[in-house]
mmCIF file of C-alpha atoms in Angstrom:
data_model
loop_
_atom_site.group_PDB
_atom_site.id
_atom_site.type_symbol
_atom_site.label_atom_id
_atom_site.label_comp_id
_atom_site.label_asym_id
_atom_site.label_seq_id
_atom_site.Cartn_x
_atom_site.Cartn_y
_atom_site.Cartn_z
ATOM 1 C CA UNK A 160 -1.363 33.558 50.116
ATOM 2 C CA UNK A 161 0.929 34.697 47.370
ATOM 3 C CA UNK A 162 2.303 37.508 49.190
ATOM 4 C CA UNK A 163 5.066 40.199 47.743
ATOM 5 C CA UNK A 164 7.496 38.861 50.109
ATOM 6 C CA UNK A 165 6.868 35.190 48.326
ATOM 7 C CA UNK A 166 7.385 37.022 44.803
ATOM 8 C CA UNK A 167 10.779 38.055 45.406
ATOM 9 C CA UNK A 168 11.179 35.045 47.322
ATOM 10 C CA UNK A 169 11.112 32.692 44.391
ATOM 11 C CA UNK A 170 12.938 35.355 42.408
ATOM 12 C CA UNK A 171 15.783 36.122 45.173
ATOM 13 C CA UNK A 172 16.009 32.062 45.563
ATOM 14 C CA UNK A 173 16.826 32.284 41.501
ATOM 15 C CA UNK A 174 19.417 35.122 41.810
ATOM 16 C CA UNK A 175 21.297 33.482 44.654
ATOM 17 C CA UNK A 176 21.516 30.204 43.290
ATOM 18 C CA UNK A 177 23.033 31.693 39.664
ATOM 19 C CA UNK A 178 25.611 32.972 42.026
ATOM 20 C CA UNK A 179 25.896 29.915 43.558
ATOM 21 C CA UNK A 180 26.218 28.092 39.733
ATOM 22 C CA UNK A 181 28.798 30.617 38.848
ATOM 23 C CA UNK A 182 30.572 30.710 42.321
ATOM 24 C CA UNK A 183 30.537 26.251 41.352
ATOM 25 C CA UNK A 184 31.408 26.608 37.838
ATOM 26 C CA UNK A 185 34.640 28.587 39.284
ATOM 27 C CA UNK A 186 35.703 25.911 41.245
ATOM 28 C CA UNK A 187 37.098 22.525 39.596
ATOM 29 C CA UNK A 188 34.542 19.950 39.087
ATOM 30 C CA UNK A 189 36.355 18.196 41.438
ATOM 31 C CA UNK A 190 35.863 20.059 44.643
ATOM 32 C CA UNK A 191 32.494 19.201 44.263
ATOM 33 C CA UNK A 192 32.782 15.409 43.435
ATOM 34 C CA UNK A 193 29.275 14.238 45.397
ATOM 35 C CA UNK A 194 27.106 16.370 43.404
ATOM 36 C CA UNK A 195 29.221 15.237 40.186
ATOM 37 C CA UNK A 196 28.882 11.793 40.833
ATOM 38 C CA UNK A 197 25.479 11.721 41.415
ATOM 39 C CA UNK A 198 24.323 14.036 38.536
ATOM 40 C CA UNK A 199 22.500 12.765 35.324
ATOM 41 C CA UNK A 200 20.597 9.765 36.875
ATOM 42 C CA UNK A 201 17.824 12.404 37.047
ATOM 43 C CA UNK A 202 14.453 11.018 34.133
ATOM 44 C CA UNK A 203 12.348 14.365 33.642
ATOM 45 C CA UNK A 204 8.048 13.359 34.544
ATOM 46 C CA UNK A 205 5.932 12.140 32.046
ATOM 47 C CA UNK A 206 2.842 14.962 31.735
ATOM 48 C CA UNK A 207 -0.471 13.905 32.360
ATOM 49 C CA UNK A 208 -2.529 16.924 31.430
ATOM 50 C CA UNK A 209 -1.891 20.690 30.960
ATOM 51 C CA UNK A 210 -4.148 22.732 33.296
ATOM 52 C CA UNK A 211 -5.989 25.677 31.324
ATOM 53 C CA UNK A 212 -7.789 27.303 33.532
ATOM 54 C CA UNK A 213 -6.420 30.654 34.184
ATOM 55 C CA UNK A 214 -7.721 30.488 37.367
ATOM 56 C CA UNK A 215 -4.942 28.083 38.095
ATOM 57 C CA UNK A 216 -1.894 29.518 38.126
ATOM 58 C CA UNK A 217 -0.132 28.914 41.494
ATOM 59 C CA UNK A 218 -1.210 25.361 42.275
ATOM 60 C CA UNK A 219 0.213 24.516 45.571
ATOM 61 C CA UNK A 220 -1.174 21.314 46.754
ATOM 62 C CA UNK A 221 -3.242 18.384 44.773
ATOM 63 C CA UNK A 222 -4.663 15.219 45.795
ATOM 64 C CA UNK A 223 -5.688 12.327 42.868
ATOM 65 C CA UNK A 224 -9.347 10.937 43.325
ATOM 66 C CA UNK A 225 -11.314 8.686 40.989
ATOM 67 C CA UNK A 226 -12.763 10.904 38.914
ATOM 68 C CA UNK A 227 -9.252 13.037 38.318
ATOM 69 C CA UNK A 228 -7.926 15.355 40.509
ATOM 70 C CA UNK A 229 -8.317 18.299 43.783
ATOM 71 C CA UNK A 230 -6.242 21.239 43.555
ATOM 72 C CA UNK A 231 -6.232 24.318 45.680
ATOM 73 C CA UNK A 232 -4.110 27.872 44.979
ATOM 74 C CA UNK A 233 -1.406 29.433 47.093
ATOM 75 C CA UNK A 234 -3.413 31.983 48.497
ATOM 76 C CA UNK A 235 -4.212 34.527 45.560
ATOM 77 C CA UNK A 236 -5.427 38.289 45.991
ATOM 78 C CA UNK A 237 -7.760 37.317 42.988
ATOM 79 C CA UNK A 238 -11.283 36.456 44.628
ATOM 80 C CA UNK A 239 -11.893 34.199 41.917
ATOM 81 C CA UNK A 240 -8.810 31.706 42.706
ATOM 82 C CA UNK A 241 -9.748 31.025 46.273
ATOM 83 C CA UNK A 242 -11.611 27.757 45.717
ATOM 84 C CA UNK A 243 -11.132 24.007 46.136
ATOM 85 C CA UNK A 244 -10.676 23.610 42.374
ATOM 86 C CA UNK A 245 -12.153 19.998 41.022
ATOM 87 C CA UNK A 246 -10.706 18.470 37.696
ATOM 88 C CA UNK A 247 -11.650 15.324 35.847
ATOM 89 C CA UNK A 248 -8.668 13.113 34.020
ATOM 90 C CA UNK A 249 -7.923 15.582 31.100
ATOM 91 C CA UNK A 250 -7.621 18.571 33.720
ATOM 92 C CA UNK A 251 -10.194 20.183 33.270
ATOM 93 C CA UNK A 252 -12.633 22.448 36.350
ATOM 94 C CA UNK A 253 -15.602 20.595 36.602
ATOM 95 C CA UNK A 254 -16.434 22.224 40.278
ATOM 96 C CA UNK A 255 -15.090 24.774 42.255
ATOM 97 C CA UNK A 256 -16.169 25.454 45.824
ATOM 98 C CA UNK A 257 -15.678 28.621 47.811
ATOM 99 C CA UNK A 258 -14.481 29.130 51.000
ATOM 100 C CA UNK A 259 -17.144 30.856 53.613
ATOM 101 C CA UNK A 260 -14.360 33.356 54.623
ATOM 102 C CA UNK A 261 -10.728 34.427 53.060
ATOM 103 C CA UNK A 262 -8.048 31.639 53.972
ATOM 104 C CA UNK A 263 -4.576 32.957 54.121
ATOM 105 C CA UNK A 264 -2.087 30.787 53.081
ATOM 106 C CA UNK A 265 -3.172 27.429 51.320
ATOM 107 C CA UNK A 266 -0.399 25.276 50.934
ATOM 108 C CA UNK A 267 -1.202 21.550 50.542
ATOM 109 C CA UNK A 268 -4.273 18.883 50.544
ATOM 110 C CA UNK A 269 -4.720 15.592 51.999
ATOM 111 C CA UNK A 270 -7.570 13.264 51.507
ATOM 112 C CA UNK A 271 -9.194 10.937 54.274
ATOM 113 C CA UNK A 272 -10.523 7.273 53.851
ATOM 114 C CA UNK A 273 -13.853 8.595 53.567
ATOM 115 C CA UNK A 274 -12.903 11.429 50.443
ATOM 116 C CA UNK A 275 -12.969 14.631 53.086
ATOM 117 C CA UNK A 276 -10.759 16.629 51.274
ATOM 118 C CA UNK A 277 -8.363 18.420 54.309
ATOM 119 C CA UNK A 278 -7.050 21.653 52.906
ATOM 120 C CA UNK A 279 -3.477 22.729 54.763
ATOM 121 C CA UNK A 280 -4.243 26.747 55.319
ATOM 122 C CA UNK A 281 -0.194 26.634 56.936
ATOM 123 C CA UNK A 282 1.704 29.132 54.974
ATOM 124 C CA UNK A 283 3.320 31.868 56.416
ATOM 125 C CA UNK A 284 6.262 33.067 55.027
ATOM 126 C CA UNK A 285 6.778 36.000 57.802
ATOM 127 C CA UNK A 286 6.165 33.706 60.684
ATOM 128 C CA UNK A 287 3.490 36.410 62.103
ATOM 129 C CA UNK A 288 0.426 34.386 62.190
ATOM 130 C CA UNK A 289 -1.084 33.608 65.920
ATOM 131 C CA UNK A 290 -2.656 30.717 64.492
ATOM 132 C CA UNK A 291 -2.846 27.741 61.563
ATOM 133 C CA UNK A 292 -5.945 26.287 59.857
ATOM 134 C CA UNK A 293 -7.381 23.176 58.312
ATOM 135 C CA UNK A 294 -10.432 23.345 56.288
ATOM 136 C CA UNK A 295 -12.105 20.316 56.135
ATOM 137 C CA UNK A 296 -14.680 19.379 53.103
ATOM 138 C CA UNK A 297 -16.735 16.342 53.700
ATOM 139 C CA UNK A 298 -18.376 14.284 50.170
ATOM 140 C CA UNK A 299 -20.598 16.156 48.892
ATOM 141 C CA UNK A 300 -20.507 19.408 50.842
ATOM 142 C CA UNK A 301 -20.644 22.609 49.284
ATOM 143 C CA UNK A 302 -19.025 24.509 52.420
ATOM 144 C CA UNK A 303 -15.390 23.773 53.770
ATOM 145 C CA UNK A 304 -15.635 24.186 57.802
ATOM 146 C CA UNK A 305 -12.971 25.878 59.061
ATOM 147 C CA UNK A 306 -10.324 24.323 62.452
ATOM 148 C CA UNK A 307 -7.771 26.816 63.716
ATOM 149 C CA UNK A 308 -4.733 25.297 65.498
ATOM 150 C CA UNK A 309 -1.897 26.533 67.450
ATOM 151 C CA UNK A 310 1.815 25.909 67.835
ATOM 152 C CA UNK A 311 3.635 25.421 70.904
ATOM 153 C CA UNK A 312 6.864 27.298 70.343
ATOM 154 C CA UNK A 313 5.820 30.146 67.969
ATOM 155 C CA UNK A 314 4.996 30.409 64.263
ATOM 156 C CA UNK A 315 6.209 28.175 61.317
ATOM 157 C CA UNK A 316 6.276 28.467 57.438
ATOM 158 C CA UNK A 317 4.615 25.026 56.387
ATOM 159 C CA UNK A 318 3.192 23.546 53.103
ATOM 160 C CA UNK A 319 2.948 20.595 54.039
ATOM 161 C CA UNK A 320 0.066 17.868 55.514
ATOM 162 C CA UNK A 321 -0.342 14.673 55.970
ATOM 163 C CA UNK A 322 -2.821 12.051 57.775
ATOM 164 C CA UNK A 323 -1.692 9.698 60.203
ATOM 165 C CA UNK A 324 -3.813 6.341 60.670
ATOM 166 C CA UNK A 325 -6.582 7.845 62.829
ATOM 167 C CA UNK A 326 -6.862 10.645 60.288
ATOM 168 C CA UNK A 327 -5.115 13.197 62.873
ATOM 169 C CA UNK A 328 -3.079 15.941 60.687
ATOM 170 C CA UNK A 329 0.438 16.316 60.721
ATOM 171 C CA UNK A 330 2.240 19.022 59.410
ATOM 172 C CA UNK A 331 5.766 19.690 58.542
ATOM 173 C CA UNK A 332 7.505 22.508 58.320
ATOM 174 C CA UNK A 333 9.468 24.182 55.218
ATOM 175 C CA UNK A 334 12.686 23.896 56.640
ATOM 176 C CA UNK A 335 15.592 25.765 54.822
ATOM 177 C CA UNK A 336 18.779 23.572 55.809
ATOM 178 C CA UNK A 337 17.135 20.117 55.267
ATOM 179 C CA UNK A 338 15.557 19.393 58.791
ATOM 180 C CA UNK A 339 12.290 20.392 58.615
ATOM 181 C CA UNK A 340 9.868 19.964 62.214
ATOM 182 C CA UNK A 341 6.191 17.456 62.642
ATOM 183 C CA UNK A 342 3.661 18.690 64.446
ATOM 184 C CA UNK A 343 0.492 17.235 65.686
ATOM 185 C CA UNK A 344 -2.859 18.503 66.847
ATOM 186 C CA UNK A 345 -2.903 17.756 70.929
ATOM 187 C CA UNK A 346 -7.017 17.148 70.713
ATOM 188 C CA UNK A 347 -9.223 16.506 68.373
ATOM 189 C CA UNK A 348 -9.702 19.640 65.943
ATOM 190 C CA UNK A 349 -13.333 21.433 67.069
ATOM 191 C CA UNK A 350 -15.111 24.187 64.749
ATOM 192 C CA UNK A 351 -14.842 27.499 66.320
ATOM 193 C CA UNK A 352 -11.946 26.356 68.808
ATOM 194 C CA UNK A 353 -8.271 27.052 68.778
ATOM 195 C CA UNK A 354 -6.625 23.508 69.614
ATOM 196 C CA UNK A 355 -3.128 23.734 70.108
ATOM 197 C CA UNK A 356 -0.127 21.818 68.489
ATOM 198 C CA UNK A 357 2.507 19.417 69.827
ATOM 199 C CA UNK A 358 6.195 19.294 68.160
ATOM 200 C CA UNK A 359 6.506 15.041 67.576
ATOM 201 C CA UNK A 360 9.610 14.562 65.493
ATOM 202 C CA UNK A 361 11.832 16.092 63.840
ATOM 203 C CA UNK A 362 12.865 14.582 59.646
ATOM 204 C CA UNK A 363 16.517 15.323 57.723
ATOM 205 C CA UNK A 364 16.248 14.968 54.033
ATOM 206 C CA UNK A 365 18.862 12.858 51.781
ATOM 207 C CA UNK A 366 21.579 15.048 50.410
ATOM 208 C CA UNK A 367 20.593 15.228 46.482
ATOM 209 C CA UNK A 368 21.980 17.280 43.623
ATOM 210 C CA UNK A 369 19.446 16.960 41.811
ATOM 211 C CA UNK A 370 18.940 19.808 39.100
ATOM 212 C CA UNK A 371 16.068 22.458 39.972
ATOM 213 C CA UNK A 372 15.960 26.331 39.264
ATOM 214 C CA UNK A 373 16.991 26.864 43.373
ATOM 215 C CA UNK A 374 20.490 24.626 43.581
ATOM 216 C CA UNK A 375 20.628 23.372 47.026
ATOM 217 C CA UNK A 376 18.509 25.876 48.456
ATOM 218 C CA UNK A 377 15.907 24.072 46.794
ATOM 219 C CA UNK A 378 17.105 20.994 47.751
ATOM 220 C CA UNK A 379 16.449 21.813 51.687
ATOM 221 C CA UNK A 380 13.001 22.898 52.342
ATOM 222 C CA UNK A 381 9.683 20.717 51.593
ATOM 223 C CA UNK A 382 7.039 21.808 50.095
ATOM 224 C CA UNK A 383 4.169 19.168 49.418
ATOM 225 C CA UNK A 384 3.203 15.912 51.232
ATOM 226 C CA UNK A 385 1.435 12.714 50.417
ATOM 227 C CA UNK A 386 -0.010 8.893 51.941
ATOM 228 C CA UNK A 387 -0.701 6.059 49.179
ATOM 229 C CA UNK A 388 -3.713 5.262 49.232
ATOM 230 C CA UNK A 389 -2.868 1.907 50.616
ATOM 231 C CA UNK A 390 -1.823 3.997 53.867
ATOM 232 C CA UNK A 391 1.674 2.015 53.915
ATOM 233 C CA UNK A 392 3.511 4.662 52.033
ATOM 234 C CA UNK A 393 4.037 8.272 52.336
ATOM 235 C CA UNK A 394 6.268 10.857 50.420
ATOM 236 C CA UNK A 395 7.489 14.714 50.836
ATOM 237 C CA UNK A 396 8.849 16.218 48.357
ATOM 238 C CA UNK A 397 11.542 19.330 47.659
ATOM 239 C CA UNK A 398 11.862 21.219 45.043
ATOM 240 C CA UNK A 399 13.612 19.145 43.231
ATOM 241 C CA UNK A 400 13.261 15.717 44.938
ATOM 242 C CA UNK A 401 10.452 13.035 46.085
ATOM 243 C CA UNK A 402 11.411 11.268 49.463
ATOM 244 C CA UNK A 403 9.073 8.416 50.189
ATOM 245 C CA UNK A 404 8.869 6.335 53.941
ATOM 246 C CA UNK A 405 7.562 2.612 53.947
ATOM 247 C CA UNK A 406 4.711 3.042 57.112
ATOM 248 C CA UNK A 407 5.041 -0.888 57.808
ATOM 249 C CA UNK A 408 2.817 -0.260 61.055
ATOM 250 C CA UNK A 409 0.977 2.408 60.371
ATOM 251 C CA UNK A 410 2.761 5.247 62.575
ATOM 252 C CA UNK A 411 3.510 7.824 60.025
ATOM 253 C CA UNK A 412 5.471 9.843 62.701
ATOM 254 C CA UNK A 413 7.896 6.821 63.530
ATOM 255 C CA UNK A 414 8.342 6.283 59.824
ATOM 256 C CA UNK A 415 9.021 10.193 58.878
ATOM 257 C CA UNK A 416 11.339 10.359 62.246
ATOM 258 C CA UNK A 417 13.612 6.861 61.989
ATOM 259 C CA UNK A 418 13.211 5.839 57.909
ATOM 260 C CA UNK A 419 15.677 5.655 55.695
ATOM 261 C CA UNK A 420 13.592 6.564 52.023
ATOM 262 C CA UNK A 421 13.686 6.406 48.779
ATOM 263 C CA UNK A 422 14.351 9.048 46.794
ATOM 264 C CA UNK A 423 13.107 9.789 43.519
ATOM 265 C CA UNK A 424 14.447 12.848 41.829
ATOM 266 C CA UNK A 425 12.402 15.107 40.300
ATOM 267 C CA UNK A 426 14.502 17.438 38.182
ATOM 268 C CA UNK A 427 13.861 20.978 36.683
ATOM 269 C CA UNK A 428 10.279 21.433 38.019
ATOM 270 C CA UNK A 429 9.808 25.071 37.707
ATOM 271 C CA UNK A 430 8.291 25.561 40.743
ATOM 272 C CA UNK A 431 7.193 22.317 42.186
ATOM 273 C CA UNK A 432 4.977 22.670 45.824
ATOM 274 C CA UNK A 433 2.321 19.784 44.952
ATOM 275 C CA UNK A 434 2.872 15.987 45.086
ATOM 276 C CA UNK A 435 0.287 13.050 44.862
ATOM 277 C CA UNK A 436 -0.307 9.367 44.561
ATOM 278 C CA UNK A 437 -2.140 8.275 41.837
ATOM 279 C CA UNK A 438 -4.987 6.270 42.799
ATOM 280 C CA UNK A 439 -3.482 2.598 42.219
ATOM 281 C CA UNK A 440 -0.811 4.019 43.863
ATOM 282 C CA UNK A 441 1.900 3.014 41.646
ATOM 283 C CA UNK A 442 3.075 7.037 40.170
ATOM 284 C CA UNK A 443 3.617 10.053 42.268
ATOM 285 C CA UNK A 444 2.352 12.701 40.783
ATOM 286 C CA UNK A 445 3.369 16.433 40.770
ATOM 287 C CA UNK A 446 2.300 19.913 39.985
ATOM 288 C CA UNK A 447 3.903 22.919 39.410
ATOM 289 C CA UNK A 448 3.017 26.706 39.825
ATOM 290 C CA UNK A 449 3.045 28.586 36.646
ATOM 291 C CA UNK A 450 2.958 32.016 37.838
ATOM 292 C CA UNK A 451 6.382 33.583 37.861
ATOM 293 C CA UNK A 452 6.816 31.384 34.444
ATOM 294 C CA UNK A 453 7.105 32.646 30.643
ATOM 295 C CA UNK A 454 4.351 33.920 29.310
ATOM 296 C CA UNK A 455 1.523 31.217 28.227
ATOM 297 C CA UNK A 456 3.528 28.497 30.322
ATOM 298 C CA UNK A 457 0.365 26.026 31.712
ATOM 299 C CA UNK A 458 0.692 23.708 35.136
ATOM 300 C CA UNK A 459 1.343 20.243 33.748
ATOM 301 C CA UNK A 460 0.776 17.099 36.197
ATOM 302 C CA UNK A 461 3.685 14.952 35.976
ATOM 303 C CA UNK A 462 3.794 11.086 36.644
ATOM 304 C CA UNK A 463 7.216 9.506 37.750
ATOM 305 C CA UNK A 464 7.269 6.033 38.482
ATOM 306 C CA UNK A 465 7.548 4.563 42.251
ATOM 307 C CA UNK A 466 11.218 3.735 43.270
ATOM 308 C CA UNK A 467 11.438 0.475 44.369
ATOM 309 C CA UNK A 468 14.931 0.339 45.812
ATOM 310 C CA UNK A 469 17.005 3.374 47.808
ATOM 311 C CA UNK A 470 18.747 5.846 45.391
ATOM 312 C CA UNK A 471 21.921 7.366 45.700
ATOM 313 C CA UNK A 472 22.285 10.172 48.107
ATOM 314 C CA UNK A 473 24.989 12.142 49.473
ATOM 315 C CA UNK A 474 24.075 12.583 53.387
ATOM 316 C CA UNK A 475 21.629 11.577 56.057
ATOM 317 C CA UNK A 476 18.724 9.712 54.982
ATOM 318 C CA UNK A 477 16.355 10.251 58.441
ATOM 319 C CA UNK A 478 17.004 12.586 61.974
ATOM 320 C CA UNK A 479 17.952 9.414 63.631
ATOM 321 C CA UNK A 480 18.135 6.606 61.386
ATOM 322 C CA UNK A 481 21.029 5.114 59.871
ATOM 323 C CA UNK A 482 22.971 6.523 56.553
ATOM 324 C CA UNK A 483 22.000 4.324 53.934
ATOM 325 C CA UNK A 484 24.565 2.563 52.676
ATOM 326 C CA UNK A 485 23.957 3.273 48.367
ATOM 327 C CA UNK A 486 25.156 6.258 49.557
ATOM 328 C CA UNK A 487 28.173 7.529 46.093
ATOM 329 C CA UNK A 488 31.485 7.817 47.291
ATOM 330 C CA UNK A 489 33.328 11.031 46.295
ATOM 331 C CA UNK A 490 34.893 11.075 42.698
ATOM 332 C CA UNK A 491 38.254 11.924 44.204
ATOM 333 C CA UNK A 492 38.179 9.353 46.564
ATOM 334 C CA UNK A 493 37.446 7.045 43.860
ATOM 335 C CA UNK A 494 40.949 8.972 41.848
ATOM 336 C CA UNK A 495 42.448 7.414 44.541
ATOM 337 C CA UNK A 496 44.756 10.378 46.667
ATOM 338 C CA UNK A 497 43.556 12.712 44.324
ATOM 339 C CA UNK A 498 41.112 14.100 47.654
ATOM 340 C CA UNK A 499 44.293 14.820 49.935
ATOM 341 C CA UNK A 500 44.921 17.206 47.530
ATOM 342 C CA UNK A 501 41.572 18.805 46.943
ATOM 343 C CA UNK A 502 39.491 18.252 50.153
ATOM 344 C CA UNK A 503 40.891 21.944 51.815
ATOM 345 C CA UNK A 504 39.775 23.748 48.484
ATOM 346 C CA UNK A 505 36.160 21.834 49.102
ATOM 347 C CA UNK A 506 35.659 23.025 52.741
ATOM 348 C CA UNK A 507 36.572 26.281 51.918
ATOM 349 C CA UNK A 508 34.331 26.493 49.104
ATOM 350 C CA UNK A 509 31.660 24.683 51.251
ATOM 351 C CA UNK A 510 31.721 26.893 53.679
ATOM 352 C CA UNK A 511 31.694 30.221 51.964
ATOM 353 C CA UNK A 512 28.606 29.046 49.544
ATOM 354 C CA UNK A 513 26.927 28.003 53.088
ATOM 355 C CA UNK A 514 27.598 31.562 54.028
ATOM 356 C CA UNK A 515 26.448 33.030 51.586
ATOM 357 C CA UNK A 516 23.343 30.915 50.913
ATOM 358 C CA UNK A 517 22.386 32.335 54.827
ATOM 359 C CA UNK A 518 23.073 35.909 53.822
ATOM 360 C CA UNK A 519 20.973 35.692 50.729
ATOM 361 C CA UNK A 520 18.059 34.303 53.361
ATOM 362 C CA UNK A 521 18.149 36.535 55.854
ATOM 363 C CA UNK A 522 18.154 39.557 53.245
ATOM 364 C CA UNK A 523 14.994 37.694 51.526
ATOM 365 C CA UNK A 524 13.730 37.576 55.039
ATOM 366 C CA UNK A 525 14.028 40.992 55.591
ATOM 367 C CA UNK A 526 12.959 42.471 52.254
ATOM 368 C CA UNK A 527 10.138 40.497 52.529
ATOM 369 C CA UNK A 528 8.912 42.466 55.349
ATOM 370 C CA UNK A 529 8.962 45.362 54.041
#
């Protein structure tokens, strides 16, 4: 749901990012060598089409179909926006399906092999929901069916959904520090029943330096996910990057928790929360929310070519997997001895930025609850 806390989160994140940028600018570039070395390699996505329907200013989930796209809004106060929207290939709305009851916070979409659309009603900015929900819309149906679920360890905020090879939903928490958790229902979902979930693993995202409105904060959260049409790949996205994992044996959980992803930068998307594969599996498609952008801004679907080889990343590439051997070497190390003079300052600067980020996050959480 697009609530006051969420709006202030975006704005205050930008304020925190601006402060971090000032601090980073005050420090010499040699203090942050890895980010400098990896910067400049990201290319902007290619526009596909622009969504011009005013009801779709908070797009938080998208899947591609043979005829176009299906999208949802981050839950909105405006009843007309609480729909599952079907778009043609030019991004024009051709159908809108209402929910039989009000959703709480719809954040992502997935599509099954039979064409069933799964809507992830899993957002929880305040970590206060006793249950989360999945809505399933069968092909040709006029009404989605509600299924409720509970976490085993208390509420979590989540914005990403995947389906495994058996059609079981996997909920990926949003995180914040670069590590996110995976949850799956323990039994088959049933309408009218609440299904308990179990924790099935964790994923640690690679560290990157991709430019985005939220700087380091935007690189450590998961805002969307998608499966390739052939089921052999899955992708997680942050506000800055897409992390694509191979799923050779059909085991999505193992792929995410032990695999090494390929990284596709998604630079400077305004508030990127949606990702899907093109129907031929050759591209990643994304779209940003536009509600908090300058007047006249329209959501635009962007296309990025699928990356064939790992892109240099500056940190861990999985929860337990090995570090990618293509990781960028520190620039100070390459300069021959400069690192000996700058590493104490770099450590201090990193600690300061981390403390500022933690303090800012706690402040946002506190004010969002008011």
